[in-house]
């Protein structure tokens, strides 16, 4: 292990132990956070393990990428499990997957030069070798690197396509957005406002609700911790709900369901409230009720996985969103955690709604 | 009451009593089947009442329509209840709603002449006055009037738009069709075959399954009464399911759900297995499971009500379907019951799957 850190048994909670230790990126070794064990329910720090390997070496046609920012996103919970999903799970002992903003450290690749910024998928580690496949150039100067993981990256793209292509919002319609101050939700709400909709957010706690209204311009934002949450949501949606942008499920969806209008659309990009479920909830079985609601109110619900479904339209998104961000029409909040070693606890907090804005780790 | 029939108390089961009585259409009176009481669970004959009124009289701009065929369709169960739905319920004492093929008996309407055939919505009765609103002309000669209520009417239109617009079937995809020999299902399967799909039907009993394959050209049809139905369906869909045309729900949907492919589409036009439900089924609650399945497999589910959602495209449907029917590419089976007085029992049987093909009543 680098820098004289003691070698601990993998089952010990290394991350918690290391969190206050100064262990910055080194030009000689590669720190990696690997999947140590699969969680049952909510992940805990001992599901992760920090290890250190030699620096990988690029060969002809390859380059060495150094991670500057690592994105933390709810979908990563799915990759920690081996239950069937849309993507293969991370194997035990393998590096956790994740989107990253990197700089090119060494290059034997004709299209990338040392010092270039890139958007990549190199995971929870300091360095990775890449042949350029799936790597998006971000230029030589990048003023706000973390934004490329948020409003200008995967979450912004998810918001843009899910809302516009599946949600099809029309002026004066009511759009309800779960996780309103999150990376996806805050973008959804602001785009919906640009399209002339009435936008009602749902978030956890008064601080987030205030930011949804004051920073992001939502018309209202309801605190899902409120004891009369259902009633407050109904009051805020007096004309019903035309588009519900789903990323959480659970009690938020339960409150939304009776408010959905005829011809409502539900883009489904996540169900964070259920990611730690270990069993189905108790009955009655509402599956038939849901399908009947879809039928009677002619509702469309559609799941999507952004790059799989819309990959070729990334440029279209980036061009328009960059304009909106530059002109101040779309704002973003980044919640940046310092140090790769703090990624696991930050990720665990993300699943509990502890982040405030787009969660990213400043790796080095 | 006409023709010397005894006047009975409304609560008596008139329909059952009258079913073998010769009581044909009369040119002097109007027999009507009205909603006598709302069903709790499965409808019974005493939810209906046959009464007789004077012939309605058309005035200027109106015409008198005489019902020749009455369509019986599962959606009518919803109109018998006062639970919120996409359409207002039939009020107690009002004529049951229903699509009809009529002939013009008297006309003070500039666009309709005595003897014209029309498609109308005059309900479960012998005569009705119409101002032409929503009435579709069917010409002076109509070789197969009942077809205009089936493959060339609302059920065919439902099949056509639900499959093509929502289902978006592609060649070599697997399309599964519930209620495969029903008015909608038989058309869905045949259109899917015309589009180059592999088509697997689900129907109740060997006679219907045989007809799905031999008459309608399905590649396979699975009997949902079979004890190993789930396994048989899985075997018949070895490449998974790309489009599931939903009209039944219940155990058929339960068997379909695990077989749905990534990017599957589910047009939802009905849920007949649940129409008589009086409570939600026992748990566990599979609502989150359904939403997770939609997310993970990027599935689209969409409810639709044919004339509300696609009314302006009726002409497009009729032109293409008429060609297909004329050329023998799409076949239909009509299950015609004689006599308006037998409509209630025929309708009750429809909800139990007792009909074979498009169910219509030959009224007069």
PDB file of N, CA, C and O in Angstrom, chain A residues 242-278:
ATOM      1  N   UNK A 242     -49.770  16.396 -15.083  1.00  0.00           N
ATOM      2  CA  UNK A 242     -49.692  15.974 -16.491  1.00  0.00           C
ATOM      3  C   UNK A 242     -48.419  15.185 -16.786  1.00  0.00           C
ATOM      4  O   UNK A 242     -48.420  14.281 -17.613  1.00  0.00           O
ATOM      5  N   UNK A 243     -47.334  15.582 -16.147  1.00  0.00           N
ATOM      6  CA  UNK A 243     -46.079  14.835 -16.297  1.00  0.00           C
ATOM      7  C   UNK A 243     -45.518  14.607 -14.899  1.00  0.00           C
ATOM      8  O   UNK A 243     -45.385  15.553 -14.116  1.00  0.00           O
ATOM      9  N   UNK A 244     -45.236  13.357 -14.583  1.00  0.00           N
ATOM     10  CA  UNK A 244     -44.530  13.070 -13.339  1.00  0.00           C
ATOM     11  C   UNK A 244     -43.183  12.470 -13.703  1.00  0.00           C
ATOM     12  O   UNK A 244     -43.109  11.398 -14.296  1.00  0.00           O
ATOM     13  N   UNK A 245     -42.123  13.172 -13.361  1.00  0.00           N
ATOM     14  CA  UNK A 245     -40.779  12.676 -13.667  1.00  0.00           C
ATOM     15  C   UNK A 245     -40.332  11.818 -12.487  1.00  0.00           C
ATOM     16  O   UNK A 245     -40.060  12.316 -11.405  1.00  0.00           O
ATOM     17  N   UNK A 246     -40.296  10.513 -12.706  1.00  0.00           N
ATOM     18  CA  UNK A 246     -40.099   9.552 -11.615  1.00  0.00           C
ATOM     19  C   UNK A 246     -38.627   9.178 -11.446  1.00  0.00           C
ATOM     20  O   UNK A 246     -37.994   8.698 -12.395  1.00  0.00           O
ATOM     21  N   UNK A 247     -38.127   9.408 -10.257  1.00  0.00           N
ATOM     22  CA  UNK A 247     -36.779   8.935  -9.956  1.00  0.00           C
ATOM     23  C   UNK A 247     -36.712   8.309  -8.571  1.00  0.00           C
ATOM     24  O   UNK A 247     -35.666   7.837  -8.172  1.00  0.00           O
ATOM     25  N   UNK A 248     -37.833   8.304  -7.835  1.00  0.00           N
ATOM     26  CA  UNK A 248     -37.772   7.813  -6.456  1.00  0.00           C
ATOM     27  C   UNK A 248     -38.721   6.658  -6.143  1.00  0.00           C
ATOM     28  O   UNK A 248     -38.352   5.733  -5.437  1.00  0.00           O
ATOM     29  N   UNK A 249     -39.955   6.690  -6.614  1.00  0.00           N
ATOM     30  CA  UNK A 249     -40.920   5.655  -6.234  1.00  0.00           C
ATOM     31  C   UNK A 249     -41.426   5.873  -4.820  1.00  0.00           C
ATOM     32  O   UNK A 249     -41.493   6.992  -4.328  1.00  0.00           O
ATOM     33  N   UNK A 250     -41.768   4.763  -4.154  1.00  0.00           N
ATOM     34  CA  UNK A 250     -42.170   4.807  -2.749  1.00  0.00           C
ATOM     35  C   UNK A 250     -43.359   5.718  -2.491  1.00  0.00           C
ATOM     36  O   UNK A 250     -44.289   5.804  -3.298  1.00  0.00           O
ATOM     37  N   UNK A 251     -43.305   6.418  -1.368  1.00  0.00           N
ATOM     38  CA  UNK A 251     -44.474   7.199  -0.946  1.00  0.00           C
ATOM     39  C   UNK A 251     -44.717   8.405  -1.848  1.00  0.00           C
ATOM     40  O   UNK A 251     -45.832   8.926  -1.889  1.00  0.00           O
ATOM     41  N   UNK A 252     -43.683   8.873  -2.544  1.00  0.00           N
ATOM     42  CA  UNK A 252     -43.898   9.995  -3.463  1.00  0.00           C
ATOM     43  C   UNK A 252     -44.796   9.536  -4.615  1.00  0.00           C
ATOM     44  O   UNK A 252     -45.788  10.190  -4.954  1.00  0.00           O
ATOM     45  N   UNK A 253     -44.478   8.386  -5.186  1.00  0.00           N
ATOM     46  CA  UNK A 253     -45.333   7.873  -6.260  1.00  0.00           C
ATOM     47  C   UNK A 253     -46.747   7.599  -5.754  1.00  0.00           C
ATOM     48  O   UNK A 253     -47.735   7.858  -6.452  1.00  0.00           O
ATOM     49  N   UNK A 254     -46.851   7.066  -4.534  1.00  0.00           N
ATOM     50  CA  UNK A 254     -48.179   6.780  -3.971  1.00  0.00           C
ATOM     51  C   UNK A 254     -49.026   8.052  -3.897  1.00  0.00           C
ATOM     52  O   UNK A 254     -50.242   8.011  -4.113  1.00  0.00           O
ATOM     53  N   UNK A 255     -48.378   9.171  -3.574  1.00  0.00           N
ATOM     54  CA  UNK A 255     -49.111  10.444  -3.478  1.00  0.00           C
ATOM     55  C   UNK A 255     -49.425  11.008  -4.866  1.00  0.00           C
ATOM     56  O   UNK A 255     -50.433  11.688  -5.060  1.00  0.00           O
ATOM     57  N   UNK A 256     -48.564  10.713  -5.820  1.00  0.00           N
ATOM     58  CA  UNK A 256     -48.746  11.214  -7.190  1.00  0.00           C
ATOM     59  C   UNK A 256     -49.869  10.466  -7.909  1.00  0.00           C
ATOM     60  O   UNK A 256     -50.669  11.070  -8.638  1.00  0.00           O
ATOM     61  N   UNK A 257     -49.936   9.167  -7.703  1.00  0.00           N
ATOM     62  CA  UNK A 257     -50.823   8.295  -8.495  1.00  0.00           C
ATOM     63  C   UNK A 257     -52.269   8.803  -8.581  1.00  0.00           C
ATOM     64  O   UNK A 257     -52.820   8.913  -9.686  1.00  0.00           O
ATOM     65  N   UNK A 258     -52.893   9.152  -7.444  1.00  0.00           N
ATOM     66  CA  UNK A 258     -54.294   9.612  -7.564  1.00  0.00           C
ATOM     67  C   UNK A 258     -54.455  10.976  -8.228  1.00  0.00           C
ATOM     68  O   UNK A 258     -55.571  11.351  -8.580  1.00  0.00           O
ATOM     69  N   UNK A 259     -53.348  11.706  -8.398  1.00  0.00           N
ATOM     70  CA  UNK A 259     -53.430  13.057  -8.969  1.00  0.00           C
ATOM     71  C   UNK A 259     -53.165  13.087 -10.470  1.00  0.00           C
ATOM     72  O   UNK A 259     -53.284  14.135 -11.114  1.00  0.00           O
ATOM     73  N   UNK A 260     -52.778  11.955 -11.031  1.00  0.00           N
ATOM     74  CA  UNK A 260     -52.411  11.938 -12.456  1.00  0.00           C
ATOM     75  C   UNK A 260     -53.616  12.224 -13.334  1.00  0.00           C
ATOM     76  O   UNK A 260     -54.683  11.626 -13.167  1.00  0.00           O
ATOM     77  N   UNK A 261     -53.443  13.121 -14.265  1.00  0.00           N
ATOM     78  CA  UNK A 261     -54.508  13.480 -15.201  1.00  0.00           C
ATOM     79  C   UNK A 261     -54.630  12.455 -16.326  1.00  0.00           C
ATOM     80  O   UNK A 261     -53.709  11.675 -16.586  1.00  0.00           O
ATOM     81  N   UNK A 262     -55.751  12.519 -17.013  1.00  0.00           N
ATOM     82  CA  UNK A 262     -55.910  11.771 -18.265  1.00  0.00           C
ATOM     83  C   UNK A 262     -54.758  12.166 -19.201  1.00  0.00           C
ATOM     84  O   UNK A 262     -54.398  13.339 -19.281  1.00  0.00           O
ATOM     85  N   UNK A 263     -54.169  11.185 -19.838  1.00  0.00           N
ATOM     86  CA  UNK A 263     -53.061  11.369 -20.793  1.00  0.00           C
ATOM     87  C   UNK A 263     -51.753  11.832 -20.115  1.00  0.00           C
ATOM     88  O   UNK A 263     -50.887  12.421 -20.775  1.00  0.00           O
ATOM     89  N   UNK A 264     -51.626  11.550 -18.827  1.00  0.00           N
ATOM     90  CA  UNK A 264     -50.370  11.887 -18.144  1.00  0.00           C
ATOM     91  C   UNK A 264     -49.237  11.011 -18.668  1.00  0.00           C
ATOM     92  O   UNK A 264     -49.460   9.913 -19.172  1.00  0.00           O
ATOM     93  N   UNK A 265     -48.029  11.539 -18.557  1.00  0.00           N
ATOM     94  CA  UNK A 265     -46.828  10.804 -18.977  1.00  0.00           C
ATOM     95  C   UNK A 265     -45.892  10.661 -17.782  1.00  0.00           C
ATOM     96  O   UNK A 265     -45.688  11.621 -17.037  1.00  0.00           O
ATOM     97  N   UNK A 266     -45.295   9.485 -17.653  1.00  0.00           N
ATOM     98  CA  UNK A 266     -44.381   9.207 -16.542  1.00  0.00           C
ATOM     99  C   UNK A 266     -43.061   8.686 -17.080  1.00  0.00           C
ATOM    100  O   UNK A 266     -42.906   7.485 -17.311  1.00  0.00           O
ATOM    101  N   UNK A 267     -42.072   9.554 -17.310  1.00  0.00           N
ATOM    102  CA  UNK A 267     -40.730   9.048 -17.599  1.00  0.00           C
ATOM    103  C   UNK A 267     -40.161   8.458 -16.302  1.00  0.00           C
ATOM    104  O   UNK A 267     -40.239   9.106 -15.257  1.00  0.00           O
ATOM    105  N   UNK A 268     -39.631   7.253 -16.379  1.00  0.00           N
ATOM    106  CA  UNK A 268     -39.108   6.573 -15.181  1.00  0.00           C
ATOM    107  C   UNK A 268     -37.599   6.411 -15.344  1.00  0.00           C
ATOM    108  O   UNK A 268     -37.148   5.595 -16.145  1.00  0.00           O
ATOM    109  N   UNK A 269     -36.832   7.222 -14.614  1.00  0.00           N
ATOM    110  CA  UNK A 269     -35.371   7.142 -14.743  1.00  0.00           C
ATOM    111  C   UNK A 269     -34.731   6.533 -13.513  1.00  0.00           C
ATOM    112  O   UNK A 269     -33.540   6.236 -13.514  1.00  0.00           O
ATOM    113  N   UNK A 270     -35.502   6.345 -12.448  1.00  0.00           N
ATOM    114  CA  UNK A 270     -34.936   5.764 -11.239  1.00  0.00           C
ATOM    115  C   UNK A 270     -36.014   5.524 -10.214  1.00  0.00           C
ATOM    116  O   UNK A 270     -37.136   6.023 -10.341  1.00  0.00           O
ATOM    117  N   UNK A 271     -35.676   4.726  -9.204  1.00  0.00           N
ATOM    118  CA  UNK A 271     -36.623   4.390  -8.132  1.00  0.00           C
ATOM    119  C   UNK A 271     -35.837   4.260  -6.842  1.00  0.00           C
ATOM    120  O   UNK A 271     -35.837   3.216  -6.194  1.00  0.00           O
ATOM    121  N   UNK A 272     -35.173   5.341  -6.483  1.00  0.00           N
ATOM    122  CA  UNK A 272     -34.181   5.278  -5.410  1.00  0.00           C
ATOM    123  C   UNK A 272     -34.756   4.759  -4.097  1.00  0.00           C
ATOM    124  O   UNK A 272     -34.044   4.099  -3.333  1.00  0.00           O
ATOM    125  N   UNK A 273     -36.039   5.004  -3.848  1.00  0.00           N
ATOM    126  CA  UNK A 273     -36.640   4.542  -2.589  1.00  0.00           C
ATOM    127  C   UNK A 273     -36.653   3.025  -2.489  1.00  0.00           C
ATOM    128  O   UNK A 273     -36.827   2.476  -1.402  1.00  0.00           O
ATOM    129  N   UNK A 274     -36.477   2.347  -3.624  1.00  0.00           N
ATOM    130  CA  UNK A 274     -36.568   0.884  -3.603  1.00  0.00           C
ATOM    131  C   UNK A 274     -35.226   0.180  -3.777  1.00  0.00           C
ATOM    132  O   UNK A 274     -35.167  -1.038  -3.746  1.00  0.00           O
ATOM    133  N   UNK A 275     -34.170   0.947  -3.993  1.00  0.00           N
ATOM    134  CA  UNK A 275     -32.895   0.301  -4.326  1.00  0.00           C
ATOM    135  C   UNK A 275     -32.372  -0.577  -3.198  1.00  0.00           C
ATOM    136  O   UNK A 275     -31.629  -1.521  -3.446  1.00  0.00           O
ATOM    137  N   UNK A 276     -32.730  -0.233  -1.963  1.00  0.00           N
ATOM    138  CA  UNK A 276     -32.259  -1.041  -0.840  1.00  0.00           C
ATOM    139  C   UNK A 276     -33.295  -2.055  -0.365  1.00  0.00           C
ATOM    140  O   UNK A 276     -33.072  -2.731   0.633  1.00  0.00           O
ATOM    141  N   UNK A 277     -34.419  -2.157  -1.077  1.00  0.00           N
ATOM    142  CA  UNK A 277     -35.457  -3.125  -0.679  1.00  0.00           C
ATOM    143  C   UNK A 277     -34.888  -4.536  -0.686  1.00  0.00           C
ATOM    144  O   UNK A 277     -34.161  -4.918  -1.606  1.00  0.00           O
ATOM    145  N   UNK A 278     -35.264  -5.299   0.320  1.00  0.00           N
ATOM    146  CA  UNK A 278     -34.841  -6.702   0.346  1.00  0.00           C
ATOM    147  C   UNK A 278     -36.026  -7.631   0.103  1.00  0.00           C
ATOM    148  O   UNK A 278     -35.858  -8.820  -0.093  1.00  0.00           O
TER     149      UNK A 278
END
